[in-house]
XYZ file of C-alpha atoms in Angstrom:
624
model
C 0.027 0.029 -0.020
C 1.255 3.498 -0.851
C 2.692 5.313 2.207
C 0.328 8.243 2.998
C 1.291 10.849 5.617
C -0.734 13.756 4.386
C -2.982 14.075 7.495
C 0.097 14.170 9.735
C 1.462 17.248 8.016
C -1.838 19.125 7.574
C -0.648 21.802 10.044
C 2.977 23.024 10.208
C 4.000 22.864 13.879
C 7.248 22.925 15.758
C 9.148 19.689 15.029
C 6.009 18.504 13.168
C 8.054 16.777 10.435
C 10.521 15.230 12.979
C 7.988 12.471 13.584
C 8.184 11.462 9.968
C 11.951 10.853 10.361
C 11.214 7.870 12.528
C 9.045 6.145 9.980
C 10.352 2.961 8.421
C 8.044 1.919 5.627
C 8.706 3.901 2.482
C 11.619 5.659 4.135
C 15.068 6.378 2.823
C 16.554 4.194 5.636
C 14.780 1.180 4.294
C 15.865 1.786 0.687
C 19.472 2.775 1.430
C 20.699 1.063 4.551
C 22.349 -1.780 2.664
C 24.368 0.524 0.428
C 25.263 2.707 3.385
C 26.608 -0.199 5.406
C 28.616 -1.458 2.396
C 30.180 1.937 1.840
C 31.092 2.382 5.532
C 32.557 -1.159 5.728
C 34.799 -0.563 2.696
C 35.939 2.808 4.111
C 36.800 1.207 7.411
C 38.692 -1.631 5.726
C 40.843 0.858 3.747
C 41.511 2.971 6.909
C 42.561 -0.039 8.965
C 44.918 -1.238 6.185
C 46.519 2.224 5.900
C 47.040 2.562 9.653
C 48.265 -0.953 10.534
C 49.365 -2.961 7.516
C 51.396 -0.579 5.305
C 55.045 0.321 5.657
C 56.226 3.839 5.897
C 57.062 4.270 2.210
C 53.779 2.633 1.268
C 51.947 5.021 3.598
C 53.660 8.003 1.930
C 52.546 6.740 -1.500
C 49.017 6.126 -0.288
C 48.908 9.641 1.261
C 49.829 11.213 -2.078
C 47.210 9.140 -3.844
C 44.570 10.186 -1.269
C 45.337 13.871 -1.837
C 45.218 13.411 -5.571
C 41.849 11.631 -5.432
C 40.363 14.213 -3.070
C 41.478 17.063 -5.338
C 39.946 15.658 -8.611
C 36.833 14.163 -7.060
C 35.190 17.654 -7.035
C 35.300 17.677 -10.845
C 32.385 15.227 -11.031
C 29.198 17.440 -11.296
C 27.059 15.439 -8.878
C 24.428 18.037 -8.201
C 23.983 18.992 -11.811
C 23.596 15.437 -13.117
C 21.379 14.192 -10.292
C 19.193 17.354 -10.291
C 18.128 17.009 -13.879
C 17.693 13.318 -13.717
C 15.465 13.310 -10.601
C 13.372 16.161 -12.031
C 12.750 14.210 -15.198
C 11.845 11.092 -13.390
C 9.453 12.824 -10.977
C 7.606 14.532 -13.814
C 7.366 11.246 -15.663
C 6.164 9.569 -12.528
C 3.183 11.917 -12.034
C 2.298 11.852 -15.718
C 2.017 8.076 -15.573
C -0.396 8.323 -12.679
C -2.664 10.786 -14.474
C -2.674 8.391 -17.441
C -4.334 5.588 -15.432
C -7.875 5.101 -16.985
C -10.687 6.038 -14.626
C -14.307 5.152 -15.561
C -16.021 7.926 -13.673
C -16.865 10.246 -16.542
C -17.725 7.418 -18.869
C -20.143 5.764 -16.415
C -21.962 9.050 -15.812
C -22.516 9.667 -19.527
C -23.544 6.037 -20.013
C -26.011 6.071 -17.175
C -27.712 9.270 -18.407
C -27.501 8.639 -22.107
C -28.622 4.980 -22.557
C -32.218 4.813 -21.548
C -34.209 1.791 -20.531
C -34.991 0.296 -17.151
C -35.939 -3.156 -18.561
C -33.553 -6.034 -18.639
C -32.341 -5.192 -22.140
C -31.332 -1.732 -21.184
C -29.746 -2.973 -17.954
C -27.795 -5.626 -19.985
C -26.532 -3.038 -22.513
C -25.257 -0.711 -19.807
C -23.537 -3.426 -17.706
C -21.961 -5.058 -20.740
C -20.606 -1.793 -22.144
C -19.217 -0.815 -18.794
C -17.619 -4.240 -18.367
C -15.909 -3.848 -21.699
C -14.368 -0.580 -20.542
C -13.126 -2.263 -17.242
C -11.768 -5.153 -19.339
C -9.716 -2.829 -21.521
C -8.254 -1.175 -18.430
C -7.470 -4.571 -16.907
C -5.677 -5.784 -20.077
C -3.399 -2.679 -20.188
C -2.620 -2.767 -16.522
C -1.862 -6.473 -16.777
C 0.672 -5.528 -19.435
C 2.493 -2.886 -17.501
C 2.136 -3.754 -13.827
C 3.898 -6.690 -12.178
C 1.352 -6.743 -9.327
C -1.624 -6.978 -11.722
C 0.148 -9.690 -13.808
C 0.765 -11.728 -10.661
C -2.975 -11.502 -9.965
C -4.102 -12.316 -13.508
C -1.247 -14.322 -15.058
C -3.312 -15.895 -17.917
C -6.553 -15.193 -19.794
C -8.243 -18.011 -17.939
C -7.834 -15.902 -14.718
C -9.437 -12.971 -16.541
C -12.392 -15.118 -17.608
C -12.741 -16.731 -14.109
C -12.714 -13.273 -12.566
C -15.751 -12.245 -14.617
C -14.215 -9.573 -16.758
C -14.662 -11.675 -19.903
C -17.018 -14.474 -20.965
C -15.903 -17.608 -22.743
C -17.537 -16.543 -25.963
C -15.804 -13.276 -25.766
C -12.461 -14.974 -25.135
C -12.854 -17.037 -28.296
C -13.506 -13.910 -30.330
C -10.631 -12.163 -28.573
C -8.177 -14.983 -29.352
C -9.612 -15.449 -32.858
C -8.456 -11.936 -33.811
C -4.823 -12.585 -34.752
C -2.502 -9.629 -34.187
C 1.135 -9.487 -33.164
C 0.437 -6.390 -31.053
C -1.156 -5.778 -27.719
C -4.963 -6.234 -28.141
C -6.130 -4.137 -25.138
C -8.176 -1.984 -27.603
C -10.571 -4.754 -28.721
C -13.085 -4.345 -25.829
C -13.314 -0.612 -26.766
C -14.356 -1.579 -30.255
C -17.050 -3.895 -28.779
C -18.198 -0.883 -26.767
C -18.679 1.263 -29.861
C -20.572 -1.526 -31.668
C -23.040 -1.902 -28.734
C -23.417 1.903 -28.697
C -24.395 1.845 -32.348
C -26.884 -0.960 -31.638
C -28.435 1.007 -28.763
C -28.787 4.071 -31.072
C -30.599 1.957 -33.632
C -32.914 0.587 -30.995
C -33.702 4.147 -29.852
C -32.240 3.746 -26.368
C -29.792 6.531 -27.162
C -32.156 9.324 -28.045
C -30.112 11.470 -30.411
C -26.741 11.616 -32.157
C -25.402 14.252 -29.813
C -25.666 11.829 -26.856
C -23.957 9.140 -28.946
C -21.195 11.537 -29.949
C -20.617 12.486 -26.293
C -20.522 8.849 -25.222
C -18.005 7.947 -27.840
C -15.846 10.962 -27.009
C -15.631 9.822 -23.409
C -14.762 6.315 -24.537
C -11.952 7.668 -26.748
C -10.592 9.599 -23.785
C -10.642 6.400 -21.678
C -8.925 4.478 -24.548
C -6.370 7.246 -24.906
C -5.215 6.889 -21.338
C -4.806 3.157 -21.800
C -2.662 3.842 -24.833
C -0.547 6.335 -22.891
C 0.186 3.772 -20.228
C 1.313 1.356 -22.945
C 3.653 3.934 -24.436
C 5.114 4.950 -21.082
C 5.932 1.275 -20.530
C 7.487 0.914 -23.984
C 9.385 4.248 -24.057
C 11.625 4.523 -20.994
C 14.087 7.153 -19.907
C 17.061 6.817 -22.316
C 19.418 4.167 -20.957
C 22.391 6.398 -21.676
C 21.056 9.025 -19.222
C 20.450 6.418 -16.513
C 23.905 4.922 -16.982
C 25.650 8.277 -16.823
C 23.937 9.224 -13.598
C 24.525 5.868 -11.944
C 28.192 5.779 -12.948
C 28.756 9.336 -11.765
C 27.342 8.537 -8.332
C 29.198 5.257 -7.821
C 32.462 6.463 -9.240
C 32.337 9.563 -7.062
C 31.978 7.555 -3.932
C 34.558 4.963 -4.972
C 37.044 7.828 -5.278
C 35.920 9.153 -1.930
C 36.826 5.826 -0.266
C 40.475 6.780 -0.786
C 40.416 10.594 -1.030
C 38.439 11.108 2.095
C 40.733 9.094 4.401
C 42.271 10.772 7.449
C 45.989 10.978 6.946
C 48.768 11.086 9.483
C 48.759 14.624 11.061
C 52.487 14.473 11.711
C 53.219 14.609 8.007
C 51.811 18.158 7.884
C 49.589 17.815 4.857
C 47.255 20.810 4.243
C 43.777 20.087 5.568
C 44.819 16.987 7.491
C 45.401 18.404 10.874
C 42.839 16.172 12.613
C 42.357 12.470 12.739
C 38.673 11.679 13.590
C 38.683 8.159 12.259
C 34.990 8.426 11.213
C 34.240 10.563 8.099
C 30.957 12.149 9.296
C 30.486 14.603 6.395
C 31.485 12.016 3.837
C 28.847 9.667 5.134
C 26.199 12.437 5.081
C 27.231 13.228 1.506
C 26.820 9.621 0.566
C 23.430 9.485 2.361
C 22.118 12.471 0.361
C 23.493 11.719 -3.082
C 22.913 7.999 -2.949
C 19.418 8.568 -1.482
C 18.642 10.985 -4.385
C 19.631 8.233 -6.792
C 17.468 5.674 -5.012
C 14.487 8.013 -5.200
C 14.896 8.127 -8.943
C 15.296 4.329 -9.115
C 12.026 3.832 -7.274
C 9.950 6.380 -9.303
C 11.205 5.471 -12.712
C 8.703 2.600 -12.821
C 5.814 3.125 -10.372
C 4.068 -0.056 -11.498
C 6.135 -2.380 -9.420
C 5.803 -3.646 -5.908
C 7.743 -0.977 -4.010
C 6.268 0.791 -0.957
C 5.418 3.922 -2.985
C 4.412 2.306 -6.239
C 0.857 2.704 -7.522
C -1.798 0.424 -6.080
C -2.994 -0.919 -9.362
C -4.928 -3.901 -7.911
C -6.863 -1.570 -5.616
C -7.674 0.638 -8.621
C -9.061 -2.270 -10.550
C -11.327 -3.325 -7.698
C -12.589 0.196 -7.054
C -13.211 1.147 -10.655
C -15.094 -2.072 -11.503
C -17.345 -1.907 -8.442
C -18.132 1.808 -8.820
C -18.832 1.596 -12.504
C -21.258 -1.359 -12.243
C -23.155 0.358 -9.380
C -23.509 3.607 -11.317
C -24.982 2.058 -14.452
C -27.110 -0.568 -12.814
C -28.266 -0.120 -9.222
C -28.195 3.693 -9.379
C -29.895 3.914 -12.749
C -33.176 5.864 -12.339
C -32.705 5.762 -8.592
C -33.574 9.195 -7.265
C -34.327 10.311 -3.732
C -37.562 12.173 -3.079
C -37.249 15.827 -3.607
C -38.103 18.036 -0.730
C -37.508 21.627 0.444
C -34.199 22.185 1.997
C -33.857 23.701 5.432
C -32.892 27.034 4.051
C -35.943 27.302 1.816
C -37.188 30.598 3.246
C -33.819 31.942 4.315
C -32.471 34.739 2.124
C -29.039 34.498 3.781
C -28.341 30.774 4.213
C -25.284 29.853 6.352
C -24.369 26.424 7.399
C -23.739 25.895 11.100
C -20.258 25.773 12.706
C -19.002 23.532 15.482
C -17.163 24.807 18.544
C -13.889 23.821 16.930
C -14.485 26.060 13.842
C -16.213 28.918 15.650
C -13.178 31.191 15.142
C -14.021 31.397 11.421
C -17.044 33.578 12.184
C -14.822 36.095 13.954
C -12.844 36.788 10.842
C -14.297 39.439 8.561
C -14.874 38.478 4.978
C -12.334 39.681 2.501
C -13.554 42.730 0.565
C -10.434 43.821 -1.329
C -7.003 44.969 -0.552
C -8.093 48.681 -0.622
C -11.359 48.220 1.372
C -9.777 49.450 4.660
C -7.692 52.228 3.197
C -8.185 55.600 5.028
C -8.561 58.864 3.076
C -8.761 62.305 4.744
C -12.192 63.900 4.606
C -10.986 67.083 2.919
C -9.709 64.908 -0.030
C -13.098 63.019 -0.479
C -15.058 65.886 -2.025
C -15.506 66.058 -5.781
C -13.939 69.013 -7.541
C -15.633 70.822 -10.429
C -13.894 70.468 -13.739
C -13.670 74.345 -14.067
C -11.670 74.556 -10.887
C -9.333 71.848 -12.008
C -8.679 73.598 -15.310
C -7.965 76.863 -13.437
C -5.552 75.117 -11.134
C -3.717 73.607 -14.046
C -3.507 77.003 -15.708
C -2.171 78.647 -12.546
C 0.390 75.942 -12.161
C 1.486 76.632 -15.708
C 1.809 80.365 -14.985
C 3.958 79.689 -11.974
C 6.313 77.421 -13.836
C 6.250 78.425 -17.523
C 9.812 77.335 -18.236
C 9.273 73.908 -16.645
C 6.161 73.335 -18.789
C 8.151 74.484 -21.836
C 10.999 72.088 -21.288
C 8.711 69.188 -20.457
C 7.037 69.663 -23.817
C 10.309 69.922 -25.548
C 11.513 66.710 -23.935
C 8.395 64.864 -24.956
C 8.641 66.073 -28.583
C 9.866 63.497 -31.134
C 13.452 63.961 -32.324
C 13.975 65.964 -35.540
C 15.466 64.379 -38.647
C 19.219 64.453 -39.086
C 19.197 67.205 -41.696
C 17.127 69.604 -39.585
C 18.601 68.992 -36.131
C 20.683 72.142 -36.155
C 17.852 74.260 -37.447
C 15.430 73.001 -34.811
C 17.983 73.858 -32.082
C 18.403 77.353 -33.414
C 14.688 77.896 -33.649
C 14.169 76.699 -30.121
C 16.937 79.083 -28.917
C 15.310 82.003 -30.699
C 11.959 81.263 -29.187
C 13.414 81.064 -25.715
C 15.003 84.564 -26.233
C 11.593 85.824 -27.336
C 10.046 84.558 -24.113
C 12.680 86.377 -22.116
C 12.760 89.718 -23.994
C 9.286 90.137 -25.481
C 5.881 90.528 -23.921
C 3.111 88.082 -24.638
C 1.529 88.124 -28.081
C -2.103 87.241 -28.363
C -2.806 86.142 -31.884
C -6.210 84.536 -31.394
C -9.543 86.206 -30.945
C -11.596 82.982 -31.370
C -14.024 81.958 -28.615
C -12.438 78.500 -28.566
C -9.993 78.787 -25.659
C -9.217 75.093 -25.577
C -7.171 75.100 -28.779
C -3.467 74.980 -27.968
C -2.602 77.014 -31.080
C -4.537 79.977 -29.685
C -3.033 80.042 -26.172
C -0.299 82.498 -26.965
C 0.673 85.431 -24.849
C -1.145 84.080 -21.794
C 0.647 83.284 -18.641
C 2.629 80.113 -19.030
C 1.679 79.632 -22.657
C 4.024 79.330 -25.540
C 4.591 81.252 -28.751
C 3.279 79.804 -31.954
C 4.930 76.566 -32.779
C 7.221 76.273 -29.724
C 6.852 73.218 -27.555
C 4.327 71.484 -29.728
C 4.666 67.816 -30.205
C 6.036 68.074 -33.736
C 9.479 67.650 -35.249
C 10.049 71.318 -35.722
C 8.765 74.739 -34.866
C 5.157 75.214 -35.975
C 3.757 78.270 -37.654
C 0.058 77.374 -37.645
C -2.863 78.850 -39.563
C -6.234 79.120 -37.824
C -9.605 80.107 -39.066
C -11.268 82.823 -37.132
C -14.993 83.005 -36.365
C -15.127 86.756 -36.145
C -15.585 88.964 -39.171
C -13.241 91.729 -37.999
C -9.521 91.517 -38.486
C -7.682 90.744 -35.233
C -4.969 93.120 -33.986
C -1.506 92.095 -33.077
C 0.137 93.981 -30.287
C 3.912 93.976 -30.699
C 6.139 95.907 -28.413
C 9.369 97.217 -29.884
C 12.537 97.771 -27.836
C 14.351 100.988 -27.501
C 17.137 99.757 -29.737
C 14.717 99.489 -32.636
C 13.446 102.969 -32.109
C 17.004 104.413 -31.981
C 18.024 102.610 -35.220
C 18.135 104.880 -38.211
C 19.280 104.776 -41.820
C 18.057 101.200 -42.211
C 17.008 100.114 -45.676
C 13.551 99.280 -44.445
C 12.679 102.844 -43.274
C 11.096 103.717 -46.610
C 9.184 100.483 -46.618
C 7.907 101.233 -43.091
C 6.374 104.490 -44.384
C 4.434 102.461 -46.960
C 3.284 100.212 -44.172
C 2.055 103.208 -42.207
C 0.088 104.344 -45.219
C -1.447 100.996 -45.628
C -2.340 101.041 -41.943
C -4.210 104.318 -42.303
C -6.038 102.959 -45.352
C -7.115 99.855 -43.498
C -8.383 101.999 -40.593
C -10.531 104.019 -42.969
C -11.870 100.856 -44.405
C -12.580 99.561 -40.986
C -14.526 102.668 -40.020
C -16.706 102.469 -43.104
C -17.767 99.010 -41.903
C -17.166 97.277 -45.188
C -14.662 94.434 -44.646
C -13.303 92.787 -47.755
C -13.764 89.245 -46.547
C -15.966 87.524 -44.063
C -13.362 84.796 -43.236
C -10.063 85.948 -41.871
C -7.084 84.135 -40.443
C -4.437 84.778 -37.896
C -0.894 83.908 -38.811
C 1.862 83.270 -36.197
C 5.182 84.099 -37.746
C 8.510 82.568 -36.765
C 11.227 84.921 -35.659
C 13.945 83.107 -37.538
C 15.220 84.129 -40.874
C 14.608 81.605 -43.685
C 17.364 79.181 -44.537
C 19.749 80.076 -47.334
C 18.494 79.286 -50.803
C 20.175 78.630 -54.110
C 20.854 81.327 -56.639
C 18.065 80.155 -58.840
C 15.530 80.225 -56.084
C 16.716 83.609 -54.886
C 16.293 85.067 -58.266
C 12.724 83.794 -58.610
C 11.678 84.754 -55.044
C 9.608 87.984 -54.680
C 11.173 91.021 -53.250
C 8.595 91.020 -50.455
C 10.073 87.751 -49.086
C 13.281 89.516 -48.102
C 13.370 89.910 -44.367
C 15.426 92.541 -42.637
C 17.022 91.118 -39.491
C 17.448 93.286 -36.464
C 19.974 93.402 -33.707
C 17.224 93.032 -31.205
C 15.270 89.735 -31.081
C 11.928 91.447 -30.869
C 12.319 93.826 -33.779
C 10.138 92.991 -36.861
C 10.503 94.707 -40.240
C 8.892 93.455 -43.398
C 8.923 94.691 -46.941
C 5.443 94.695 -48.543
C 5.172 93.763 -52.224
C 2.940 92.048 -54.623
C 4.032 88.562 -53.772
C 5.000 87.055 -50.423
C 6.380 83.825 -49.140
C 5.881 82.376 -45.694
C 7.932 79.772 -43.914
C 5.553 76.984 -42.813
C 7.527 75.269 -39.956
C 5.207 72.334 -39.210
C 5.036 68.544 -39.882
C 1.382 69.190 -40.776
C 0.505 69.716 -44.483
C 0.595 73.333 -45.609
C -2.765 75.017 -45.942
C -3.449 76.812 -49.207
C -4.863 80.173 -48.093
C -6.638 81.981 -51.015
C -7.634 84.987 -49.038
C -5.664 86.700 -46.346
C -6.057 90.094 -44.775
C -3.198 92.060 -43.445
C -2.801 91.973 -39.770
C -3.045 95.435 -38.143
C -0.326 96.293 -35.632
C -1.026 98.727 -32.842
C 1.798 101.110 -32.013
C 3.545 100.123 -28.778
C 3.155 102.464 -25.822
C 1.148 104.958 -27.810
C 4.037 105.869 -30.142
C 3.473 106.976 -33.702
C 5.854 104.483 -35.321
C 4.172 101.292 -36.462
C 5.060 98.217 -38.442
C 2.669 96.172 -40.411
C 3.073 92.524 -41.572
C 1.417 92.210 -44.962
C 0.333 88.925 -46.487
C -0.812 88.109 -50.065
C -4.102 89.495 -51.249
C -6.939 87.383 -52.671
C -5.614 86.884 -56.235
C -1.922 86.748 -55.384
C -0.197 83.456 -55.493
C 1.334 82.117 -52.303
C 4.084 79.647 -51.673
C 4.410 77.749 -48.365
C 7.555 75.995 -47.671
C 7.575 73.184 -45.020
C 10.854 73.160 -43.255
C 10.308 69.888 -41.446
C 8.985 67.934 -44.432
C 11.356 69.457 -46.970
C 8.581 69.980 -49.568
C 6.950 73.033 -51.224
C 3.226 73.440 -52.018
C 2.238 76.256 -54.285
C -1.291 77.535 -54.398
C -2.955 80.036 -56.671
């Protein structure tokens, strides 16, 4: 019988497993004591010979041999070899147990699927279940020595009632050089087909379910046969066995206690009994014995499978399920919790402590939160708090956005860095510029000039600085307030002075047009212009470029001077596609601090062609 100690270790207590060390049946002492005594006897014999029967020169030679053996014995990888081998054997051992055919599922399907309480129905159910038990008996008889000793011949199988004499004649009449454990399964399927034809199996679905369970039962029988035929490779078993035995044969000489007067390193004591060597033999050899026992669990060792008990149990249970229990139902009645909305079975005094434990509600169920943090906050307040935090830390928000932006292509890395530097200088030296008059305050492209916001195109999650175009809902032209530094006012004799006069004239003309209340277009747009000068162009492109595209750079980063002309070209610094603007109205600039000097940024009129150049994408789109 298999040694079972599960109940003794149900609760881990102090020295709870120490009681198991005294058990004999199925223990390592019972398996290993003979090998252990043999090893200790050989060690003792060699030690006595060295101490009392060898001459001095022979002792010196033996001592050198012992040191040599002890040095090279550690080269044998005992833990590595034994560890993999035992792991393989244990996994194989459990897989063989799960492959033992059990009739429980098959008998339940058969009892519910094959109808008929008459003698014919009872005969069909019992016969089919007996065929399944016969198939399991034949395969266990082929792999288990204990079962073969119980049923050595087919006469014993017939006499035990698993097979009739007529069935034995048919079984032996089917000539096959292979194991014929599968024949009763075929008889089972034939009887199932007969029962379906007779109408005792009501539909094909029930027949299919019954045959699927039979195939699973037969598959486990087949797996047991293959486990018995395909063993662990003999080479692996031989390597492990030779490694263990050769290691301890070397230890018989290498672990001897030598004469301390000779002064050998590590041999200062003479204890006569090699305690740690014996423990090492006990562990390694015991590990090997475990693998030897589990490699074939269908033998007669203490921990081998109880195959004869399984045969008796399965046969008795299966016959009871399909015969005596068929159609046997207890009378249905109301349970004791019929009117109880919260049924709870009673507890004994030994298990009363379970009621004192609160039921588990979740790992965060008991987490404490301050009352002031439990109130819901309106979304408007949350948005204001976020905006205030951006005002307090504008540079931090800027650099966080820059860090989150995707890296620029290799060819435009230097230009992106220069544009970023210029925008940072603009933040430091220039006041905020509000370019948007739309009512949509959520658009990021319109949040310019506000506290903590960014200039157009800076910090957006694109590969380069963005100069965006936005449609305005208002009919009137928005005004751009640009403050000019003192250095710009003091600058004189610049080539753009004459052009600035033309701009002032245009500004007056637009004011008169605005007073008359007749705007030229109902749809106007706000343009955010980059402060950087355009990249150098080729001679051909420079010759064809309009004069108005020439920008006059200033010594001050906040000075803007533009030359109006018929045509204009804008740098579109965005990874988004350029927008072809057919109509654009000049942005009106208010004079800073009430001064008379003004500068106006003019853009193409309705019928003037435009050219937008995308710096990040490296392409040009020309619109009419």
